[in-house]
């Protein structure tokens, strides 16, 4: 097996290659003046007859990076890759897992169809927004890895210490995972009910029951995008007397002043993984990816 990665994520891919003791090749990327993109394998001979692990984050610059991913897979197949296993740590378009409004595109299905058509043999990703939608629409073999446990363990060991805490699901989508983690970390949990206006994006959250009188809460979500969901839940927790609120999520997109929004709502810490690289990424995924092959 060899590892291939676009220039913008080569350094990270090389960590995986080093861990596995395999070679890596760079995929040079460019953007033409008219906005079109192009991927070019820096070495085609190494590809021929080999399985290829393509490490290809698609965030930020999602749309360009998706095109580059498709082009890379096409080129890898053309130059004789036996199998292409695409690692897309944060699965773009995964939130559009249904037609919320009449006439909308079902982007998740479209994206998965494209991966299948261009010949991706395995898709490897982390904590996808809706696991059952992924299962329903994927025609490619899927490996999903989970970081929720690692994130909570980090919060407990590095931030919370001996303080008693509750886990909070900011909406019903995260309830099952929060319930399961609460059991394994022997703590209480609660959840909120969230409604999003599909036209304006405006969010309303409402606690599902009384918030326990606790000192510390970890709100756990799959992703923090604008921070609107977390900020609203954090604010309610603070109003109910919670002293320390940790905002934890696997994918930290942190768009549109999300960080300020969270701190202004009373969040003490923001933690997550480097499925999207940023200063709040505390959990690293490179070794997890390597461990799939050892
Ligand atoms: C949606 O249901 C997801 O699980 C997240 O709650 C959501 O994507 C977070 O988005 P934002 O940070 O913009 O509220």
CSV table of C-alpha atoms and ligand atoms in Angstrom, one decimal:
chain,number,residue,atom,x,y,z
A,1,UNK,CA,0.0,0.0,0.0
A,2,UNK,CA,1.1,3.6,-0.6
A,3,UNK,CA,-0.4,6.9,0.7
A,4,UNK,CA,-1.3,9.7,-1.6
A,5,UNK,CA,-2.3,13.2,-0.6
A,6,UNK,CA,-2.8,16.6,-2.1
A,7,UNK,CA,-0.1,19.1,-1.4
A,8,UNK,CA,-2.3,20.9,1.2
A,9,UNK,CA,-2.4,17.8,3.4
A,10,UNK,CA,0.8,16.0,2.6
A,11,UNK,CA,2.5,16.7,5.9
A,12,UNK,CA,-0.4,15.0,7.7
A,13,UNK,CA,-0.5,12.1,5.3
A,14,UNK,CA,3.2,11.6,5.8
A,15,UNK,CA,2.6,10.9,9.5
A,16,UNK,CA,0.3,8.1,8.5
A,17,UNK,CA,2.9,6.8,6.0
A,18,UNK,CA,5.6,6.9,8.7
A,19,UNK,CA,3.5,5.1,11.2
A,20,UNK,CA,2.8,2.3,8.7
A,21,UNK,CA,6.3,2.3,7.2
A,22,UNK,CA,5.0,2.9,3.6
A,23,UNK,CA,5.8,5.4,0.9
A,24,UNK,CA,3.8,8.5,0.1
A,25,UNK,CA,3.3,10.5,-3.0
A,26,UNK,CA,2.2,14.1,-3.4
A,27,UNK,CA,-0.7,15.2,-5.6
A,28,UNK,CA,0.1,18.7,-6.9
A,29,UNK,CA,-3.0,20.9,-7.0
A,30,UNK,CA,-3.6,24.1,-8.9
A,31,UNK,CA,-6.3,26.6,-9.5
A,32,UNK,CA,-6.5,28.2,-13.0
A,33,UNK,CA,-7.4,31.8,-13.4
A,34,UNK,CA,-10.9,30.9,-14.5
A,35,UNK,CA,-11.5,29.0,-11.2
A,36,UNK,CA,-11.1,25.5,-12.5
A,37,UNK,CA,-8.8,23.1,-10.5
A,38,UNK,CA,-6.4,20.4,-11.5
A,39,UNK,CA,-4.8,17.5,-9.6
A,40,UNK,CA,-1.6,15.9,-10.8
A,41,UNK,CA,0.1,12.8,-9.3
A,42,UNK,CA,3.8,13.5,-8.7
A,43,UNK,CA,4.7,9.9,-9.3
A,44,UNK,CA,2.7,7.5,-11.5
A,45,UNK,CA,5.0,4.5,-11.4
A,46,UNK,CA,4.5,4.0,-7.6
A,47,UNK,CA,0.7,3.9,-8.1
A,48,UNK,CA,0.6,1.0,-10.6
A,49,UNK,CA,-0.5,-2.3,-9.0
A,50,UNK,CA,-0.7,-0.8,-5.5
A,51,UNK,CA,-3.5,-0.2,-3.1
A,52,UNK,CA,-3.7,3.5,-2.4
A,53,UNK,CA,-4.8,5.3,0.8
A,54,UNK,CA,-5.8,8.7,-0.4
A,55,UNK,CA,-5.8,11.1,2.5
A,56,UNK,CA,-7.9,14.0,1.3
A,57,UNK,CA,-9.6,16.5,3.7
A,58,UNK,CA,-12.3,18.4,1.9
A,59,UNK,CA,-12.6,21.3,4.3
A,60,UNK,CA,-12.0,24.2,4.0
A,61,UNK,CA,-12.5,25.2,0.4
A,62,UNK,CA,-14.9,22.4,0.1
A,63,UNK,CA,-16.1,22.6,-3.5
A,64,UNK,CA,-12.6,23.0,-5.0
A,65,UNK,CA,-11.3,20.2,-2.8
A,66,UNK,CA,-14.1,17.9,-3.8
A,67,UNK,CA,-13.3,18.4,-7.4
A,68,UNK,CA,-9.7,17.7,-6.7
A,69,UNK,CA,-10.6,14.6,-4.8
A,70,UNK,CA,-12.6,13.3,-7.8
A,71,UNK,CA,-9.8,14.1,-10.2
A,72,UNK,CA,-7.2,12.4,-7.9
A,73,UNK,CA,-9.3,9.2,-7.8
A,74,UNK,CA,-9.7,9.3,-11.6
A,75,UNK,CA,-5.9,9.7,-12.1
A,76,UNK,CA,-5.1,7.0,-9.5
A,77,UNK,CA,-7.4,4.5,-11.2
A,78,UNK,CA,-6.0,5.5,-14.7
A,79,UNK,CA,-2.5,4.9,-13.5
A,80,UNK,CA,-3.3,1.4,-12.2
A,81,UNK,CA,-4.2,1.7,-8.5
A,82,UNK,CA,-5.6,-1.6,-7.4
A,83,UNK,CA,-7.8,-0.2,-4.7
A,84,UNK,CA,-8.5,3.4,-3.7
A,85,UNK,CA,-9.4,4.0,-0.1
A,86,UNK,CA,-10.4,7.6,0.3
A,87,UNK,CA,-10.0,9.2,3.8
A,88,UNK,CA,-12.3,12.1,4.0
A,89,UNK,CA,-12.1,13.0,7.7
A,90,UNK,CA,-15.0,15.4,7.8
A,91,UNK,CA,-17.6,14.3,5.3
A,92,UNK,CA,-18.7,17.4,3.4
A,93,UNK,CA,-22.4,17.7,2.6
A,94,UNK,CA,-23.3,15.1,5.1
A,95,UNK,CA,-25.9,17.4,6.8
A,96,UNK,CA,-28.0,17.6,3.6
A,97,UNK,CA,-29.1,14.0,4.2
A,98,UNK,CA,-32.7,14.6,3.1
A,99,UNK,CA,-34.8,17.0,1.0
A,100,UNK,CA,-35.7,19.3,3.9
A,101,UNK,CA,-37.6,21.6,1.6
A,102,UNK,CA,-39.5,20.7,-1.6
A,103,UNK,CA,-37.3,20.8,-4.6
A,104,UNK,CA,-33.9,20.6,-2.8
A,105,UNK,CA,-31.1,18.4,-3.9
A,106,UNK,CA,-30.2,15.4,-1.8
A,107,UNK,CA,-26.5,16.3,-1.7
A,108,UNK,CA,-25.3,13.4,0.5
A,109,UNK,CA,-26.7,10.8,-1.8
A,110,UNK,CA,-25.3,12.6,-4.9
A,111,UNK,CA,-21.8,12.9,-3.3
A,112,UNK,CA,-21.8,9.2,-2.4
A,113,UNK,CA,-23.0,8.2,-5.9
A,114,UNK,CA,-20.1,10.1,-7.4
A,115,UNK,CA,-17.6,8.4,-5.1
A,116,UNK,CA,-19.0,5.1,-6.3
A,117,UNK,CA,-19.1,6.0,-10.0
A,118,UNK,CA,-15.5,7.2,-10.0
A,119,UNK,CA,-14.3,4.0,-8.4
A,120,UNK,CA,-13.6,4.7,-4.8
A,121,UNK,CA,-13.4,1.2,-3.2
A,122,UNK,CA,-13.6,2.3,0.4
A,123,UNK,CA,-14.6,5.5,2.1
A,124,UNK,CA,-13.0,6.2,5.5
A,125,UNK,CA,-14.5,8.9,7.6
A,126,UNK,CA,-15.1,10.0,11.2
A,127,UNK,CA,-18.4,10.4,13.1
A,128,UNK,CA,-20.6,11.2,10.1
A,129,UNK,CA,-23.6,13.4,10.9
A,130,UNK,CA,-26.3,10.8,10.3
A,131,UNK,CA,-24.9,7.2,10.3
A,132,UNK,CA,-28.1,5.7,9.0
A,133,UNK,CA,-28.4,8.0,6.1
A,134,UNK,CA,-24.8,7.2,5.2
A,135,UNK,CA,-25.6,3.5,5.4
A,136,UNK,CA,-28.7,4.0,3.3
A,137,UNK,CA,-27.1,5.9,0.4
A,138,UNK,CA,-23.5,4.6,0.3
A,139,UNK,CA,-22.8,2.2,-2.5
A,140,UNK,CA,-19.1,2.1,-1.6
A,141,UNK,CA,-17.7,0.1,1.4
A,142,UNK,CA,-17.6,2.4,4.4
A,143,UNK,CA,-15.4,2.5,7.4
A,144,UNK,CA,-16.4,5.1,10.0
A,145,UNK,CA,-14.2,5.7,13.0
A,146,UNK,CA,-15.4,7.4,16.2
A,147,UNK,CA,-13.7,10.1,18.3
A,148,UNK,CA,-16.5,10.8,20.8
A,149,UNK,CA,-15.0,8.6,23.5
A,150,UNK,CA,-11.5,10.1,23.0
A,151,UNK,CA,-12.9,13.6,23.2
A,152,UNK,CA,-14.8,13.0,26.4
A,153,UNK,CA,-11.8,11.2,27.9
A,154,UNK,CA,-9.6,14.2,27.1
A,155,UNK,CA,-12.1,16.6,28.6
A,156,UNK,CA,-12.3,14.6,31.8
A,157,UNK,CA,-8.6,14.0,32.2
A,158,UNK,CA,-7.3,17.4,31.1
A,159,UNK,CA,-10.0,19.9,31.9
A,160,UNK,CA,-12.5,18.6,34.5
A,161,UNK,CA,-10.5,16.4,36.8
A,162,UNK,CA,-12.5,15.3,39.8
A,163,UNK,CA,-15.5,17.6,39.3
A,164,UNK,CA,-18.8,16.0,38.8
A,165,UNK,CA,-20.2,16.6,35.3
A,166,UNK,CA,-23.1,15.9,33.0
A,167,UNK,CA,-23.1,15.1,29.3
A,168,UNK,CA,-25.4,17.2,27.2
A,169,UNK,CA,-26.8,16.3,23.8
A,170,UNK,CA,-27.7,19.6,22.1
A,171,UNK,CA,-30.3,17.9,20.0
A,172,UNK,CA,-31.9,14.5,19.6
A,173,UNK,CA,-29.5,13.6,16.9
A,174,UNK,CA,-26.7,13.2,19.5
A,175,UNK,CA,-28.9,11.6,22.2
A,176,UNK,CA,-28.0,8.0,21.6
A,177,UNK,CA,-24.3,8.6,21.7
A,178,UNK,CA,-24.5,10.9,24.8
A,179,UNK,CA,-26.6,8.2,26.6
A,180,UNK,CA,-24.0,5.5,25.7
A,181,UNK,CA,-21.1,7.7,26.8
A,182,UNK,CA,-22.8,8.7,30.0
A,183,UNK,CA,-23.0,5.0,30.9
A,184,UNK,CA,-19.4,4.4,30.2
A,185,UNK,CA,-18.2,7.5,32.0
A,186,UNK,CA,-20.7,6.9,34.9
A,187,UNK,CA,-22.2,10.3,34.7
A,188,UNK,CA,-25.7,11.8,34.2
A,189,UNK,CA,-26.9,13.2,30.9
A,190,UNK,CA,-29.6,15.4,29.5
A,191,UNK,CA,-30.6,16.6,26.1
A,192,UNK,CA,-32.2,19.5,24.3
A,193,UNK,CA,-34.7,19.7,21.6
A,194,UNK,CA,-33.7,21.8,18.7
A,195,UNK,CA,-35.7,23.3,15.9
A,196,UNK,CA,-34.1,25.0,12.9
A,197,UNK,CA,-36.0,27.3,10.5
A,198,UNK,CA,-35.2,25.8,7.2
A,199,UNK,CA,-35.5,29.2,5.4
A,200,UNK,CA,-33.6,31.5,7.8
A,201,UNK,CA,-31.4,28.9,9.6
A,202,UNK,CA,-32.6,30.4,12.9
A,203,UNK,CA,-32.3,27.9,15.8
A,204,UNK,CA,-34.5,27.5,18.8
A,205,UNK,CA,-33.4,25.1,21.6
A,206,UNK,CA,-35.5,23.9,24.5
A,207,UNK,CA,-34.3,21.7,27.4
A,208,UNK,CA,-36.1,18.3,27.4
A,209,UNK,CA,-36.3,18.2,31.2
A,210,UNK,CA,-35.0,20.0,34.3
A,211,UNK,CA,-31.3,20.6,34.1
A,212,UNK,CA,-29.7,18.9,37.0
A,213,UNK,CA,-28.0,21.2,39.5
A,214,UNK,CA,-24.4,20.5,38.5
A,215,UNK,CA,-21.2,22.3,38.4
A,216,UNK,CA,-19.9,21.2,35.1
A,217,UNK,CA,-21.4,20.2,31.7
A,218,UNK,CA,-19.9,18.9,28.5
A,219,UNK,CA,-22.0,19.6,25.5
A,220,UNK,CA,-21.2,17.0,22.8
A,221,UNK,CA,-22.1,17.4,19.1
A,222,UNK,CA,-20.8,16.0,15.8
A,223,UNK,CA,-19.8,19.4,14.6
A,224,UNK,CA,-19.6,23.1,15.5
A,225,UNK,CA,-20.2,25.2,12.5
A,226,UNK,CA,-21.5,28.7,13.3
A,227,UNK,CA,-21.6,27.8,17.0
A,228,UNK,CA,-25.2,28.8,17.1
A,229,UNK,CA,-26.4,25.4,18.5
A,230,UNK,CA,-23.7,25.2,21.2
A,231,UNK,CA,-24.0,28.8,22.2
A,232,UNK,CA,-27.8,28.6,22.7
A,233,UNK,CA,-27.4,25.4,24.8
A,234,UNK,CA,-24.5,26.8,26.7
A,235,UNK,CA,-26.4,29.9,27.6
A,236,UNK,CA,-29.3,27.9,29.0
A,237,UNK,CA,-26.9,25.8,31.0
A,238,UNK,CA,-25.2,28.9,32.4
A,239,UNK,CA,-28.6,30.4,33.3
A,240,UNK,CA,-29.4,27.2,35.2
A,241,UNK,CA,-26.3,27.7,37.3
A,242,UNK,CA,-23.8,25.5,35.6
A,243,UNK,CA,-20.3,26.9,36.4
A,244,UNK,CA,-18.1,25.3,33.7
A,245,UNK,CA,-19.4,24.5,30.2
A,246,UNK,CA,-17.2,22.6,27.8
A,247,UNK,CA,-18.2,22.7,24.1
A,248,UNK,CA,-17.0,19.5,22.5
A,249,UNK,CA,-17.4,18.2,19.0
A,250,UNK,CA,-15.6,16.0,16.6
A,251,UNK,CA,-15.5,18.5,13.6
A,252,UNK,CA,-14.7,22.1,14.4
A,253,UNK,CA,-15.6,24.2,11.4
A,254,UNK,CA,-15.9,27.3,13.5
A,255,UNK,CA,-17.3,29.6,10.9
A,256,UNK,CA,-18.5,33.2,11.2
A,257,UNK,CA,-17.1,34.2,14.6
A,258,UNK,CA,-18.2,30.9,16.2
A,259,UNK,CA,-15.4,31.1,18.7
A,260,UNK,CA,-16.5,34.5,20.0
A,261,UNK,CA,-20.1,33.4,20.0
A,262,UNK,CA,-19.2,30.4,22.2
A,263,UNK,CA,-17.1,32.4,24.7
A,264,UNK,CA,-19.8,35.1,24.9
A,265,UNK,CA,-22.3,32.4,25.7
A,266,UNK,CA,-20.2,31.4,28.7
A,267,UNK,CA,-18.3,28.4,27.3
A,268,UNK,CA,-15.0,27.8,29.2
A,269,UNK,CA,-13.3,25.5,26.7
A,270,UNK,CA,-13.7,24.4,23.1
A,271,UNK,CA,-12.3,21.0,22.2
A,272,UNK,CA,-12.4,18.7,19.2
A,273,UNK,CA,-10.4,16.7,16.8
A,274,UNK,CA,-8.1,17.5,13.8
A,275,UNK,CA,-10.6,16.1,11.2
A,276,UNK,CA,-10.5,19.8,10.6
A,277,UNK,CA,-7.2,21.3,11.6
A,278,UNK,CA,-7.4,24.4,13.9
A,279,UNK,CA,-6.1,25.7,17.3
A,280,UNK,CA,-8.9,23.8,19.2
A,281,UNK,CA,-8.0,20.4,17.7
A,282,UNK,CA,-6.9,18.4,20.7
A,283,UNK,CA,-7.5,14.8,19.4
A,284,UNK,CA,-5.4,13.7,16.5
A,285,UNK,CA,-6.7,11.3,13.9
A,286,UNK,CA,-3.5,10.2,12.0
A,287,UNK,CA,-2.7,7.2,14.3
A,288,UNK,CA,-6.3,6.1,14.3
A,289,UNK,CA,-6.2,5.9,10.5
A,290,UNK,CA,-3.0,4.0,10.6
A,291,UNK,CA,-4.4,1.6,13.1
A,292,UNK,CA,-6.9,0.4,10.5
A,293,UNK,CA,-4.0,-1.2,8.7
A,294,UNK,CA,-1.9,-2.7,11.5
B,1,LIG,C1,-26.9,19.5,13.2
B,1,LIG,O1,-27.9,18.9,13.6
B,1,LIG,C2,-25.5,19.2,13.8
B,1,LIG,O2,-25.5,18.0,14.6
B,1,LIG,C3,-25.0,20.3,14.5
B,1,LIG,O3,-25.7,20.6,15.7
B,1,LIG,C4,-25.0,21.6,13.7
B,1,LIG,O4,-24.5,21.3,12.5
B,1,LIG,C5,-24.2,22.7,14.3
B,1,LIG,O5,-24.3,23.8,13.5
B,1,LIG,P1,-24.1,25.3,14.1
B,1,LIG,O6,-22.8,25.3,14.9
B,1,LIG,O7,-24.1,26.2,13.0
B,1,LIG,O8,-25.3,25.5,15.0
